[in-house]
Coordinates of C-alpha atoms in Angstrom, one line a residue:
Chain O
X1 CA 0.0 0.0 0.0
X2 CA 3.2 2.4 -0.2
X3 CA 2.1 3.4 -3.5
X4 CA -1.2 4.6 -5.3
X5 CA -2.6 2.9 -7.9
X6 CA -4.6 5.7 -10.4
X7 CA -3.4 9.1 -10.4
X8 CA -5.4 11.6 -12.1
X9 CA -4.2 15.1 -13.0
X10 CA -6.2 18.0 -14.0
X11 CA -8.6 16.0 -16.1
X12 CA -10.9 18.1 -17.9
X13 CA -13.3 17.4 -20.8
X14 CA -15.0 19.6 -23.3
X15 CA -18.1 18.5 -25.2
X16 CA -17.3 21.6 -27.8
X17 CA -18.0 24.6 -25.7
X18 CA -20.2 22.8 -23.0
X19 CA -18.4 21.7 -19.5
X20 CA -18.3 17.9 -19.2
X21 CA -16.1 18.1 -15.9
X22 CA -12.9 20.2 -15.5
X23 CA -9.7 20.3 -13.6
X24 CA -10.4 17.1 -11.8
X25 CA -7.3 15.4 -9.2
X26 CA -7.1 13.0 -7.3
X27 CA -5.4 9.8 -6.3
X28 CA -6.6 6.0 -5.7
X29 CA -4.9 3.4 -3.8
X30 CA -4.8 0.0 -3.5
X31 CA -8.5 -1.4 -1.6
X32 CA -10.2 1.7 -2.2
X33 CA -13.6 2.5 -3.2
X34 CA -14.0 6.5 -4.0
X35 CA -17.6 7.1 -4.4
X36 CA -18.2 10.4 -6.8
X37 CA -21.7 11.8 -5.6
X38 CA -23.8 15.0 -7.2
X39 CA -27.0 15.6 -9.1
X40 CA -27.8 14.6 -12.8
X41 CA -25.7 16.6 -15.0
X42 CA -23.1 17.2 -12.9
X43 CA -20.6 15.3 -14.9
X44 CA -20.2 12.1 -12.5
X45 CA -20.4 10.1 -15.9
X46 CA -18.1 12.1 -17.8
X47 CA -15.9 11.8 -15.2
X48 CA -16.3 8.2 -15.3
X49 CA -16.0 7.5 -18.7
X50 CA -13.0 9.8 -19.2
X51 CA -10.7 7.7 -16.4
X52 CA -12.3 4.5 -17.8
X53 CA -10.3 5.8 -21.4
X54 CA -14.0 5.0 -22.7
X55 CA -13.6 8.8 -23.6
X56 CA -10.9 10.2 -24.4
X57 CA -10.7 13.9 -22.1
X58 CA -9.9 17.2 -24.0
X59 CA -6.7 17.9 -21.5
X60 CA -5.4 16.4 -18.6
X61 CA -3.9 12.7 -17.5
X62 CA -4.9 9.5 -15.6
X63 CA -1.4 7.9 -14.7
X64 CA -2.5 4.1 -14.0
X65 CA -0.7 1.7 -12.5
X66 CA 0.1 -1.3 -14.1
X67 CA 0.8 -5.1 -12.4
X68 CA 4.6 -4.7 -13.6
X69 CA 4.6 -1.3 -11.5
X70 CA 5.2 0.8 -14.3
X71 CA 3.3 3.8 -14.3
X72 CA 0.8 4.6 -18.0
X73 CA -0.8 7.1 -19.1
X74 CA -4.0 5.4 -20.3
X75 CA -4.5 7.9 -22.9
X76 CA -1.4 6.8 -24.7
X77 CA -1.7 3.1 -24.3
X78 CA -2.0 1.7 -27.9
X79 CA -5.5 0.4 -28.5
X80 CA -4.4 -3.6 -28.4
X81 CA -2.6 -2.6 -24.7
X82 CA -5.7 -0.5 -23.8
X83 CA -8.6 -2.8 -24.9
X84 CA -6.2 -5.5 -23.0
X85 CA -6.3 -3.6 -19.6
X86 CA -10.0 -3.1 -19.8
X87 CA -10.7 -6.8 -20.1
X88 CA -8.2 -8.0 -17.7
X89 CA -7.0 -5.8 -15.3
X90 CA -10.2 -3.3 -15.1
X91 CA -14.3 -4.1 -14.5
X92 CA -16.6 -1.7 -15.7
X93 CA -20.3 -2.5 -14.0
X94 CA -22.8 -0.6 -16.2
X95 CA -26.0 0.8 -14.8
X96 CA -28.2 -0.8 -17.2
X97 CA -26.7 -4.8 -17.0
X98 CA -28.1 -5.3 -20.9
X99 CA -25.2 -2.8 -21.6
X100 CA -22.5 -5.3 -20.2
X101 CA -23.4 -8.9 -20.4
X102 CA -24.2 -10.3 -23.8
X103 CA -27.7 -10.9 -23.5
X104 CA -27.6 -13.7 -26.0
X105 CA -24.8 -16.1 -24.6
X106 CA -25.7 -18.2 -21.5
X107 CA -24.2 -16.9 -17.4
X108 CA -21.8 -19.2 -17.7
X109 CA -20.4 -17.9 -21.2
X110 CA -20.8 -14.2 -20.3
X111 CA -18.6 -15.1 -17.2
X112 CA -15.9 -17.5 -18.7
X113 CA -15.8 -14.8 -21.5
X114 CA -13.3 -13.0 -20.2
X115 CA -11.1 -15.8 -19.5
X116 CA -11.2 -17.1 -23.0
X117 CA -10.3 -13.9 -24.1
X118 CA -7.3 -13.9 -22.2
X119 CA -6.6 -17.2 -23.6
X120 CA -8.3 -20.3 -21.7
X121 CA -9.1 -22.7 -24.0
X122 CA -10.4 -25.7 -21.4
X123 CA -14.0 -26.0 -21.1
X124 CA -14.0 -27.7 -17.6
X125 CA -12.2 -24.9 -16.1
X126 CA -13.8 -22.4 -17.8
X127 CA -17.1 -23.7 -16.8
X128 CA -16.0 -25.2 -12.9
X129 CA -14.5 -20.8 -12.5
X130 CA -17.8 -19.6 -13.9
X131 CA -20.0 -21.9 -11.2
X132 CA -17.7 -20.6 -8.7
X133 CA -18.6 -17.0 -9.1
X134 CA -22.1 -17.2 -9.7
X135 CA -21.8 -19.0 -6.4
X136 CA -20.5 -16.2 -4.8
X137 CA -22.8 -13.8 -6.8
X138 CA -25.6 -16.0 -5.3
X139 CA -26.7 -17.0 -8.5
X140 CA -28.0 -20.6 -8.0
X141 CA -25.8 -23.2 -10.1
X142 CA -28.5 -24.7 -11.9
X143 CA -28.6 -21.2 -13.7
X144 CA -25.5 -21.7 -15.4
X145 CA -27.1 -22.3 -19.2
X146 CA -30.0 -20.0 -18.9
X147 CA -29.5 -16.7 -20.7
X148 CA -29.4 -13.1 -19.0
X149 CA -32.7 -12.4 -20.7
X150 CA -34.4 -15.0 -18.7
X151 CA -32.9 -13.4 -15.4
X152 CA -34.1 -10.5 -12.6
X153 CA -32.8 -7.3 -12.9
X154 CA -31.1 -8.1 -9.7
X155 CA -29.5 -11.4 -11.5
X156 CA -28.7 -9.6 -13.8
X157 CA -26.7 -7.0 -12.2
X158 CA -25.1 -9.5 -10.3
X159 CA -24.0 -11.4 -13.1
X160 CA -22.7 -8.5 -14.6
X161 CA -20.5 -8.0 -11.6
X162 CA -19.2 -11.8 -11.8
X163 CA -18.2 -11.6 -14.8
X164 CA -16.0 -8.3 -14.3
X165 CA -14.3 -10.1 -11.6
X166 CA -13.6 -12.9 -13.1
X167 CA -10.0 -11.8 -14.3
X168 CA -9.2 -10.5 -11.1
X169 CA -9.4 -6.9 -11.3
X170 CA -7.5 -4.4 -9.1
X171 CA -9.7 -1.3 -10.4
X172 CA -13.4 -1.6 -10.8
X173 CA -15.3 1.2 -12.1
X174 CA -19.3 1.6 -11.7
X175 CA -22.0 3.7 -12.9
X176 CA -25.4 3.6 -10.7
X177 CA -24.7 0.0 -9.8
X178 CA -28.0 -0.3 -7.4
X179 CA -29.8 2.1 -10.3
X180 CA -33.2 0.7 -11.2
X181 CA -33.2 -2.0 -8.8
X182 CA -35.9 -1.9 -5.8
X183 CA -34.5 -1.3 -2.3
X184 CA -34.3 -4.5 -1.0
X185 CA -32.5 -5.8 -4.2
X186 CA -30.6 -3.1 -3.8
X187 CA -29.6 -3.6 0.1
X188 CA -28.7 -7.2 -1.0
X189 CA -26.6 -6.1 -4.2
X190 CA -24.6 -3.7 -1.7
X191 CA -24.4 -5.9 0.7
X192 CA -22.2 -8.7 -1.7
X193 CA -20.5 -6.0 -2.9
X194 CA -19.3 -4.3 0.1
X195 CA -18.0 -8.3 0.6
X196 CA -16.5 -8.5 -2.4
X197 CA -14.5 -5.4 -2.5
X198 CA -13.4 -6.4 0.8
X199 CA -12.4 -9.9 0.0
X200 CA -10.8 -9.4 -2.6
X201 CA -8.8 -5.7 -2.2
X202 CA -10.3 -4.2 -4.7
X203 CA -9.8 -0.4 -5.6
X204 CA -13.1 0.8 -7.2
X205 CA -14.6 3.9 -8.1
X206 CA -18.7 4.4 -7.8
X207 CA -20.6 7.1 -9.0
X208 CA -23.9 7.5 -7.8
X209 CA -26.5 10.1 -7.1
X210 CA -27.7 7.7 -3.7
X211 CA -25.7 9.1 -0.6
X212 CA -26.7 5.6 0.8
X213 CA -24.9 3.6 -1.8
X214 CA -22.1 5.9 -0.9
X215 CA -21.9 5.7 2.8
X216 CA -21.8 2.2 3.0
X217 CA -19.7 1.6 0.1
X218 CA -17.0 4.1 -0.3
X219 CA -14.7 5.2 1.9
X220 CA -14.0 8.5 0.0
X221 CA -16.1 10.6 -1.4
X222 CA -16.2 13.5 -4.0
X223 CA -19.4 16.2 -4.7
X224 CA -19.2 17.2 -8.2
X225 CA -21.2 20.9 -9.4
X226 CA -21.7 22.0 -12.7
X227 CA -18.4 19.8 -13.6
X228 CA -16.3 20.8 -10.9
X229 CA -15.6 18.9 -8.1
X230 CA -16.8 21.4 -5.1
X231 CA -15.8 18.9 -2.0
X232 CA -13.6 16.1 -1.1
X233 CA -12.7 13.9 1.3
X234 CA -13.8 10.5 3.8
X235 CA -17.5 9.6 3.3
X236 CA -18.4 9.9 7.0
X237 CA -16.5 13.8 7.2
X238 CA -18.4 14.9 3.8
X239 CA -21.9 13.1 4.9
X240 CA -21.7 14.1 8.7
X241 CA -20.4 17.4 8.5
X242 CA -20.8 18.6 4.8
X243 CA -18.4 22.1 4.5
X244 CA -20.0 23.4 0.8
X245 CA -23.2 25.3 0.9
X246 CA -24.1 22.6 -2.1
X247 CA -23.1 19.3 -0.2
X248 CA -25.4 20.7 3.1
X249 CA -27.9 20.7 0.8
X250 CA -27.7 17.1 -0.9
X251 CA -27.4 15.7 2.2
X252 CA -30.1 17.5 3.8
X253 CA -32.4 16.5 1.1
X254 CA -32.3 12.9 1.3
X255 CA -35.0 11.4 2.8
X256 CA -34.3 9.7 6.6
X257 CA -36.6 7.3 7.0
Chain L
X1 CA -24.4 -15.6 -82.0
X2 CA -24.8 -12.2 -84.1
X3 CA -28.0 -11.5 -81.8
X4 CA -26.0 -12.0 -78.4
X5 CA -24.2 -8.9 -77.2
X6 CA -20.1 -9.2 -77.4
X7 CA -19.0 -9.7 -73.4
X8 CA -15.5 -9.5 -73.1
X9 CA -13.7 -12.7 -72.0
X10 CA -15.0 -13.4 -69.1
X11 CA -17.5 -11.7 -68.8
X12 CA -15.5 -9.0 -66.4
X13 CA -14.2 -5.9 -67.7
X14 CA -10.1 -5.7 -67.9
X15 CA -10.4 -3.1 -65.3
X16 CA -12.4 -5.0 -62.9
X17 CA -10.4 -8.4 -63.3
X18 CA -7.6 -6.1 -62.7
X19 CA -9.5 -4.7 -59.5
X20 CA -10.2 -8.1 -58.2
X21 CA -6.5 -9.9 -59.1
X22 CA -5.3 -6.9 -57.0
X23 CA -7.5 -7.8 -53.8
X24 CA -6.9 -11.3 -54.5
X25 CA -3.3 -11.0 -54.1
X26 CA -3.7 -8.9 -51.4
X27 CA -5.5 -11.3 -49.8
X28 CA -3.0 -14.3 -50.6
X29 CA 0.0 -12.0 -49.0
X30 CA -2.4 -12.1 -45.9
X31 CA -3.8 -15.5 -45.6
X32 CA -7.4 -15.6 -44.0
X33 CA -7.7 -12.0 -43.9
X34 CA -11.1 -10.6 -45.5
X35 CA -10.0 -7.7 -48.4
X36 CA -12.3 -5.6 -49.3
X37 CA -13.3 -5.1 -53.1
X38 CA -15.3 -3.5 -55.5
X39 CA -18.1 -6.4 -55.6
X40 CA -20.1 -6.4 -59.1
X41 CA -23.9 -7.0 -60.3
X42 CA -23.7 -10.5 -62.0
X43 CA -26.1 -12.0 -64.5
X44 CA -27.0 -14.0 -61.8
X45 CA -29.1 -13.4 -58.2
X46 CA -26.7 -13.2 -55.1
X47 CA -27.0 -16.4 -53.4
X48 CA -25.7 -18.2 -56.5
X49 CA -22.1 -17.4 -55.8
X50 CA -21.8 -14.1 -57.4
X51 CA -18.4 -13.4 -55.3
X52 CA -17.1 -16.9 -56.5
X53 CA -18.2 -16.2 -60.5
X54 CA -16.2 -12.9 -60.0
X55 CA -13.0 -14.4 -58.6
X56 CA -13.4 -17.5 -61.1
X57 CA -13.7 -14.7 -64.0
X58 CA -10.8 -13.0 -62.4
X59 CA -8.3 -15.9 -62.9
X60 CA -9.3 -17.6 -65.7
X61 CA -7.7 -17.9 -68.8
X62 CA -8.2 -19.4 -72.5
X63 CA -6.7 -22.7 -71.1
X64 CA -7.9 -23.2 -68.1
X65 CA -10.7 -26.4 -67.4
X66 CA -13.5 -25.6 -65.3
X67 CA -15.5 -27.9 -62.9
X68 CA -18.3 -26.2 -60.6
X69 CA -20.1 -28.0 -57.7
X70 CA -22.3 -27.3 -55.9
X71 CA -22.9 -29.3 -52.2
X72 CA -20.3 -31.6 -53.7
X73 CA -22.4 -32.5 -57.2
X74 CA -21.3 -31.9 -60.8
X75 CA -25.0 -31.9 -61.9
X76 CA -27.7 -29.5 -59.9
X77 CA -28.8 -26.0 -61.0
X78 CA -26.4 -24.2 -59.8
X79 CA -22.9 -26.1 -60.8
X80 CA -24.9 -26.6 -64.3
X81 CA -25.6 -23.1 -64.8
X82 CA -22.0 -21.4 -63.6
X83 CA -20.2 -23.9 -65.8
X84 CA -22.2 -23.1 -69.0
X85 CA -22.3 -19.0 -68.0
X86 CA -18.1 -20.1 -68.3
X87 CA -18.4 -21.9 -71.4
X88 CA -20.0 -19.5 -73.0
X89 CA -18.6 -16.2 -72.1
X90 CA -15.2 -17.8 -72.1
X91 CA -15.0 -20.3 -74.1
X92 CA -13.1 -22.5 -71.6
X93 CA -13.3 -26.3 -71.7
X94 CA -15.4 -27.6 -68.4
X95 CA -15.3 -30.8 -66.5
X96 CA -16.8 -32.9 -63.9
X97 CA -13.5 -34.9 -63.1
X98 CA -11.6 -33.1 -60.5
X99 CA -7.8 -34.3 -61.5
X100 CA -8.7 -32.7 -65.1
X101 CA -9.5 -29.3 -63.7
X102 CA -7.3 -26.5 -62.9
X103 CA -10.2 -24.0 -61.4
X104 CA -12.7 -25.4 -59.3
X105 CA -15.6 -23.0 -58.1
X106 CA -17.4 -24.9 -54.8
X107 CA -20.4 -24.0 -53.0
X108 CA -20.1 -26.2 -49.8
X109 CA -17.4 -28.7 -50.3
X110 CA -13.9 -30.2 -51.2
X111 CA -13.6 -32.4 -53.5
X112 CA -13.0 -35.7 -52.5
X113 CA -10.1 -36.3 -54.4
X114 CA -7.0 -34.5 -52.7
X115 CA -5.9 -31.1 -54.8
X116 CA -3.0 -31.0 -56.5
X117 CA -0.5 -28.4 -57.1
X118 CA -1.7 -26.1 -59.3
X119 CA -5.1 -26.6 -58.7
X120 CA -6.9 -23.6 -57.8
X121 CA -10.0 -23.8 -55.7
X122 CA -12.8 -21.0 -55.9
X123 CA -15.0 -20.9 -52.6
X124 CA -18.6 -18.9 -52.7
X125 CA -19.1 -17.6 -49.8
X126 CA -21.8 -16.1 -48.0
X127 CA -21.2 -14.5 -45.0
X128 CA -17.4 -13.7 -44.8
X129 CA -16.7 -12.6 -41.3
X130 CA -16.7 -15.3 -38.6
X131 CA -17.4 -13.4 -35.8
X132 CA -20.9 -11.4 -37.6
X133 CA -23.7 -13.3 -35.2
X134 CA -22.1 -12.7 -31.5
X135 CA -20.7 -8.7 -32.9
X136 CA -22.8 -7.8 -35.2
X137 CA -20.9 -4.4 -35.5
X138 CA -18.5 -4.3 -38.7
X139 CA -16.6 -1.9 -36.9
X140 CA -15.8 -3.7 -34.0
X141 CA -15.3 -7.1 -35.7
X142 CA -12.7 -5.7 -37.4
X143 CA -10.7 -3.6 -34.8
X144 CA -11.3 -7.3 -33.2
X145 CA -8.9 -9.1 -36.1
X146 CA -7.0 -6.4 -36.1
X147 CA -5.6 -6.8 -32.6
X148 CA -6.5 -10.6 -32.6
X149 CA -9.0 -10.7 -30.5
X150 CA -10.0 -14.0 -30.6
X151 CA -11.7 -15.0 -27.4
X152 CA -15.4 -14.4 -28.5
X153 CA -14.6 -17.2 -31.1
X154 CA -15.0 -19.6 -28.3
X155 CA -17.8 -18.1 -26.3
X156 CA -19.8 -20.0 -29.5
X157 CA -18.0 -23.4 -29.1
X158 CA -18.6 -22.7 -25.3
X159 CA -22.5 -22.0 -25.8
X160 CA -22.5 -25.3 -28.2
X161 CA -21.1 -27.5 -25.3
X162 CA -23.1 -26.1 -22.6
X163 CA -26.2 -26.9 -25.2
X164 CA -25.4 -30.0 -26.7
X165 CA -22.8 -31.9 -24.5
X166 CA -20.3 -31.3 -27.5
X167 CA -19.6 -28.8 -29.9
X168 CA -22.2 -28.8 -32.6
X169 CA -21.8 -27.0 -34.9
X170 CA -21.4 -28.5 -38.2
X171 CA -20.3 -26.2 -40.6
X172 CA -18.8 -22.9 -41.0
X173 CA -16.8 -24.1 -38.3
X174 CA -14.3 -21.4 -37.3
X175 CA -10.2 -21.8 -38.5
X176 CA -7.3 -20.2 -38.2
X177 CA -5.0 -19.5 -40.3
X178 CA -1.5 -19.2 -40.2
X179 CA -1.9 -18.4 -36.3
X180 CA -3.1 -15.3 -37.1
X181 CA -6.6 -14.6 -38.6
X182 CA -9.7 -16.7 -37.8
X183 CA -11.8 -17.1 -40.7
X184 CA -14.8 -18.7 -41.9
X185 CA -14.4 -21.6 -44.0
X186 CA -17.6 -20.1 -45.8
X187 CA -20.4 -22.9 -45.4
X188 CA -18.2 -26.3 -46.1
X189 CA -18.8 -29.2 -43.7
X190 CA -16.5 -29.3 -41.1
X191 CA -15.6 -32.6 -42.2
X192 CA -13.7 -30.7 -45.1
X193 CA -12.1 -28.5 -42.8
X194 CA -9.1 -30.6 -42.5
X195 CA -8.4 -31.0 -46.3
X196 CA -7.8 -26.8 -46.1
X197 CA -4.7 -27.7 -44.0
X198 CA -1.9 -27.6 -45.8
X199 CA -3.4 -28.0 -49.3
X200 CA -1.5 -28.0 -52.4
X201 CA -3.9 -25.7 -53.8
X202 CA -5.0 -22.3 -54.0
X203 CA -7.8 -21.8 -52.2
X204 CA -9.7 -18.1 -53.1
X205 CA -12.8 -17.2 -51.2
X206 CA -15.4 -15.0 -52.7
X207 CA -18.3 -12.8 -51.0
X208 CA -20.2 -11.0 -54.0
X209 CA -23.1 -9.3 -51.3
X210 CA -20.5 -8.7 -48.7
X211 CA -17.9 -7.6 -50.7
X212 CA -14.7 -9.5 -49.5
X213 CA -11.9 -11.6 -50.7
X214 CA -9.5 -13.8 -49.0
X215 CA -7.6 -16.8 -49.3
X216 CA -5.5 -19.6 -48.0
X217 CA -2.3 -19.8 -50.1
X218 CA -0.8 -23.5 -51.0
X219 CA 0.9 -24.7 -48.0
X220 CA -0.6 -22.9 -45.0
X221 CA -1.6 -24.0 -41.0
X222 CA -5.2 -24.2 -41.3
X223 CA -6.6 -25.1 -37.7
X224 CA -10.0 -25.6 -36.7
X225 CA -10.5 -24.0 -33.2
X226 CA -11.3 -26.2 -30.1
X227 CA -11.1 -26.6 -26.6
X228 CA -8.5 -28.8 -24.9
X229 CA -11.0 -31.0 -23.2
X230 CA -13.5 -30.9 -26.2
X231 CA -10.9 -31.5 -29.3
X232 CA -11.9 -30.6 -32.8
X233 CA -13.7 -34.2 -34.5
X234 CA -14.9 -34.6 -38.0
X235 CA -18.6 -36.2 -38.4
X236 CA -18.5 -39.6 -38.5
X237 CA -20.5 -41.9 -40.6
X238 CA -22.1 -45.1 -39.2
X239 CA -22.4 -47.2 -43.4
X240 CA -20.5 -46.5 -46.6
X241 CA -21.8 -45.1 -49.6
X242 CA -25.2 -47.0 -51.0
X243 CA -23.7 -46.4 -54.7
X244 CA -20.1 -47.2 -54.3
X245 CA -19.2 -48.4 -50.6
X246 CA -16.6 -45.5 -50.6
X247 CA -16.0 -44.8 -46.6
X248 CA -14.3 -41.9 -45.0
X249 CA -16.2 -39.8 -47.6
X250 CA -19.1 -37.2 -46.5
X251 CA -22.6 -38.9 -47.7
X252 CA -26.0 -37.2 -48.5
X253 CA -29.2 -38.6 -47.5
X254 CA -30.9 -39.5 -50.2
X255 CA -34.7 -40.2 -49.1
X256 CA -36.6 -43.5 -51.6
X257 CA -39.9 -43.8 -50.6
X258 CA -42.2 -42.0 -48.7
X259 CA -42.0 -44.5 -45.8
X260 CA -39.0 -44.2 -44.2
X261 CA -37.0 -45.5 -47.2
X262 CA -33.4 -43.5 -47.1
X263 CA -30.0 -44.4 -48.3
X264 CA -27.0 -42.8 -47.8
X265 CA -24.3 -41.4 -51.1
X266 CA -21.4 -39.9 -51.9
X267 CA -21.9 -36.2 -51.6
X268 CA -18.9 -35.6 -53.9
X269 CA -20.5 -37.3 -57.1
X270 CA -17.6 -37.2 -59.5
X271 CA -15.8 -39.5 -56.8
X272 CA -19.1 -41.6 -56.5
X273 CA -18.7 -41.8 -60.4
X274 CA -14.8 -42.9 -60.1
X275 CA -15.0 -45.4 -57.6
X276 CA -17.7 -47.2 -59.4
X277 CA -16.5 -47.0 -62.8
X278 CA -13.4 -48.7 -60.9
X279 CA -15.8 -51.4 -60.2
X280 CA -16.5 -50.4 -56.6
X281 CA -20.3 -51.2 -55.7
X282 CA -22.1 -50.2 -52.4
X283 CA -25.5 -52.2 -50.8
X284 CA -27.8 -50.5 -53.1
X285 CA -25.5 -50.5 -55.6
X286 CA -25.2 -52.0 -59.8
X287 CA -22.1 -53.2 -61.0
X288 CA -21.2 -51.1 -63.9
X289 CA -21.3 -53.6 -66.3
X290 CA -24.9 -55.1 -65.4
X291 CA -26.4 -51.5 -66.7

C-alpha cells in the first residue's frame, strides 16, 4: 500500500464549448472505493467515462498503474494494450446490465468470457470458475445455461458484476450500480459487494447520485457541481459534516426514513 | 451468335479483373484475412455465388478447365448453370472430373479427391466474417482481427457444449490461419475442414453481397478451433456409400420412398462416379457392367 494505484491530474473534458467536468485530481490506492456523488448533469459520468479511457478527455492525464509497476498514461496506451487492460486488469459495472453482459450467450459464457479472451481454452475450467462466481454472486448453479434475458434485474446486475471479476481486477469502475433496482434488491446487491470489495482488495470507483450507496460503500467521497468537483474527502466527514453550501444541501435533502 | 451482345472474355471488364486480381493478391499475402473489393452485379441473383463467378472470371484464362459443384455434385442447378455461364462467355473447356481441372468453383465442399499443385479452388461464400452473429458491429469485428482478439470465437463453441454436450456445430466451423486470422471456411462441412490444412492448392474465397476476398495460399496452418478437453472431430458416418461403398467420404441422404425409405451417397458425385467405374459397388449399388 506504499504506492497509489490511479493518479489523475487536472482532467478536464469539453463537449465543444459545454463543460463535461474540468480540472479534476485525485489519487486512488490499493483497496479503495472512492464514491463520486452529485446531481444529474453534474458530470459524474463524464468523469467516469474519461478515467475508464472510454472517452478520451480534452486535456489532462490519468497515470494508471500497471501489475509490472510501471506507471501509464491510459490515454497513450495503444488500442491492443488498452482494450487488453479493460478486459483483464479493469471491471466496468454498467447501470443498465443489458449494456454489459451479452444478453444472448448463456451466465456461464458471459462469465468465462473474459477468461477465454485472455486465452483459456479448457472447457471444464472455464465452466467449474464460472460456477464458482455465480456461487459467490448468489446465482443458483443450476442457472449456469440460462440466458441473462431470462434473469431478474437483480440477477442480472449480479452477473454483470461476476463476470467483471472474473479476471481478477484491481480497479473496478461503476456507474449507478444499485440504479433501477428496488430497495431490497438493492440492500442485498450492496451488501455482496461491500464483501466483495473487501475480500478481494479491490480499488473501485462508484458514482452515484444515492448518498446511501455511498456511505456504506465508499470510503472517500467526491461532490461534483456543474463539472467541478466542489468537495472532497472520507465519506463519514463529507456526509456528517458537509463544509459546501451545495453538499449541506444534498445531504439534507435525502429522505431519513 | 450475331443476336448475343459481345461480353468480353469473361464476362468482367479488364479493369475490374484487374480490380479483383489486385484484392486477390492482397489477400494471398495475408492469408485468412477478409479484403475488401469492388463487388459487381452478375447475371446472376446473389445467393448463387456471385463473389465466387467474380473471382473465377478474375483468374481464368483461355486454357484453363472448369468444374463447378455445388454441395459436392457436378449436376444441380447451380454447378450446371455457372459452368455453361463459363463456357460461354469464355469459351473455356469444363469438367466434372476433379484431377482434369485446374479451377474449381465450390459452393459447400472439397472435393473428394486431394488437390494437387496447381489446382486452384474458388469458394462462394456467403457470410465472410466469422465473428458477424455474436458482434454484429463491422466496426468492431474488425478492430477485433485487427488486434487478434479471438476469445469471443470460443464463447460459440462454449455455448455449443453447454447446449449439446459437445460442440455442434457442423459447418462454418471457425479456422485459423497461419496463427493469425480466424476465418470462416464459408459454409463447407466441417468434415472438409481438414483437407484446407496444408493444401496443395490455391484456395480463393469469394463474398459478392458482402464484398470480401481472402484466401488460404498452397501450404498454409489451417486449424479448426477447439477446446482442450472438447478437441476438434470430423462427423463420423455409421455405413459407406449405397452407390459405391466408398468410406471416409461425407454422404447425403438420399430419401426413396415416402415410408422411411433412405439411403445414404457420396456427396462428392464425381468421386461416386470414379470409384464405381473402378468397379467399386455399395448395398444399393449396380455393377457397372450389369447396366
Amino acid at each position: 500500500m506504499s504506492e497509489p494505484l490511479l493518479r489523475v491530474d487536472n482532467l478536464t473534458k469539453y463537449y465543444g464549448s459545454r463543460l463535461g467536468c474540468a480540472d479534476v485530481s485525485f489519487e486512488l490506492w490499493p483497496g479503495e472505493v472512492l464514491a463520486i456523488v452529485g446531481e444529474s448533469g453534474s458530470g459524474k459520468t463524464t468523469l467516469l467515462n474519461s478515467l475508464s479511457a472510454t472517452l478520451e478527455p480534452s486535456s489532462g492525464r490519468t497515470l494508471y498503474r500497471m501489475r509490472d509497476g510501471q506507471w501509464r498514461n491510459i490515454y497513450e496506451l495503444s488500442e491492443a494494450e488498452r482494450r487488453f487492460l479493460v478486459r483483464t486488469d479493469w471491471g466496468f459495472v454498467h447501470q443498465n446490465p443489458a449494456d454489459g453482459l451479452r444478453m444472448t450467450v448463456s451466465a456461464g459464457a458471459n462469465v468465462g468470457e473474459r477468461l477465454m479472451a485472455v486465452g483459456d481454452r479448457h472447457y471444464g475450467r472455464i465452466r467449474e470458475t464460472a460456477l464458482d462466481w455465480l456461487g459467490r454472486v448468489e446465482i443458483a448453479a443450476d442457472r449456469i445455461d440460462d440466458q441473462p434475458r431470462a434473469f431478474s434485474g437483480g440477477m442480472r446486475q449480479r452477473l454483470q458484476i461476476a463476470r467483471n471479476l472474473v479476471t481478477g481486477p484491481r480497479l473496478v469502475f461503476m456507474d449507478e450500480p444499485t440504479g433501477g433496482l428496488d430497495v431490497s434488491v438493492q440492500a442485498r446487491l450492496l451488501d455482496l459487494l461491500r464483501g466483495l470489495v473487501g475480500e478481494l482488495g479491490l480499488a473501485a470507483i462508484v458514482v452515484t447520485h444515492d448518498l446511501a450507496v455511498a456511505r456504506l460503500l465508499s470510503h472517500r467521497m467526491m461532490v461534483m457541481k456543474d463539472g467541478y468537483v466542489i468537495e472532497a474527502g472520507l465519506t463519514d466527514r463529507v456526509l456528517d459534516d458537509p463544509r459546501e453550501p451545495y453538499t449541506q444541501l444534498l445531504v439534507s435533502s435525502f429522505l431519513q426514513v | 451468335m450475331t443476336t448475343l451482345p459481345q461480353y468480353n472474355f469473361a464476362y468482367l471488364d479488364e479493369q475490374t479483373k484487374r480490380m479483383i486480381r489486385r484484392a486477390i493478391l492482397k489477400a494471398i499475402a495475408i492469408p485468412g484475412y477478409q479484403v475488401p473489393f469492388s463487388s459487381r452485379e452478375m447475371p446472376m441473383p446473389y445467393g448463387w455465388g456471385t463473389g465466387g463467378v467474380q473471382v473465377t472470371a478474375s483468374i481464368i484464362g483461355p486454357d484453363d478447365v472448369l468444374k463447378v459443384i455445388d454441395q459436392g455434385a457436378d449436376d444441380t442447378t447451380n454447378a450446371v448453370s455457372i459452368r455453361a455461364f463459363f463456357a460461354k462467355v469464355a469459351q473455356v473447356e469444363t469438367t466434372t472430373h476433379t484431377s482434369d481441372a485446374t479451377i474449381i468453383q465450390t459452393r459447400h465442399r472439397i472435393p473428394e479427391k486431394a488437390l494437387s499443385k496447381g489446382q486452384v479452388l474458388v469458394y462462394q461464400v456467403p457470410i465472410p466474417e466469422p465473428l458477424r452473429f455474436l458482434e454484429p458491429r463491422e466496426t468492431e469485428t474488425r478492430k477485433m482481427h485487427a488486434l487478434e482478439e479471438y476469445g469471443l470465437m470460443h464463447v460459440k463453441l462454449y455455448e455449443d457444449i453447454a447446449r449439446h454436450g459437445r460442440i455442434a456445430t457442423t459447418y462454418a466451423y471457425p479456422v485459423k490461419v497461419e496463427g493469425r486470422y480466424v476465418m470462416d471456411p464459408s459454409p463447407t462441412p466441417k468434415f472438409d475442414n481438414p483437407k484446407m490444412h496444408m493444401s496443395e492448392a490455391l484456395q480463393l474465397f469469394g463474398a459478392g453481397r458482402e464484398h470480401r476476398i481472402y484466401a488460404v495460399p498452397p501450404h498454409t496452418e489451417v486449424v479448426s478451433l477447439d477446446f482442450e478437453d472438447h478437441p476438434f472431430a470430423i462427423q463420423h458416418f455409421e455405413q459407406p456409400c449405397a452407390l459405391c461403398g466408398a468410406e471416409q467420404v461425407y454422404l447425403d441422404e438420399v430419401i426413396l420412398d415416402d415410408r422411411g425409405g433412405h439411403m445414404y451417397v457420396c456427396s462428392d458425385t464425381d468421386h461416386c462416379e470414379e470409384r464405381r467405374a473402378a468397379g467399386h459397388v455399395g448395398d444399393l449399388g449396380v455393377k457397372e457392367a450389369a447396366e
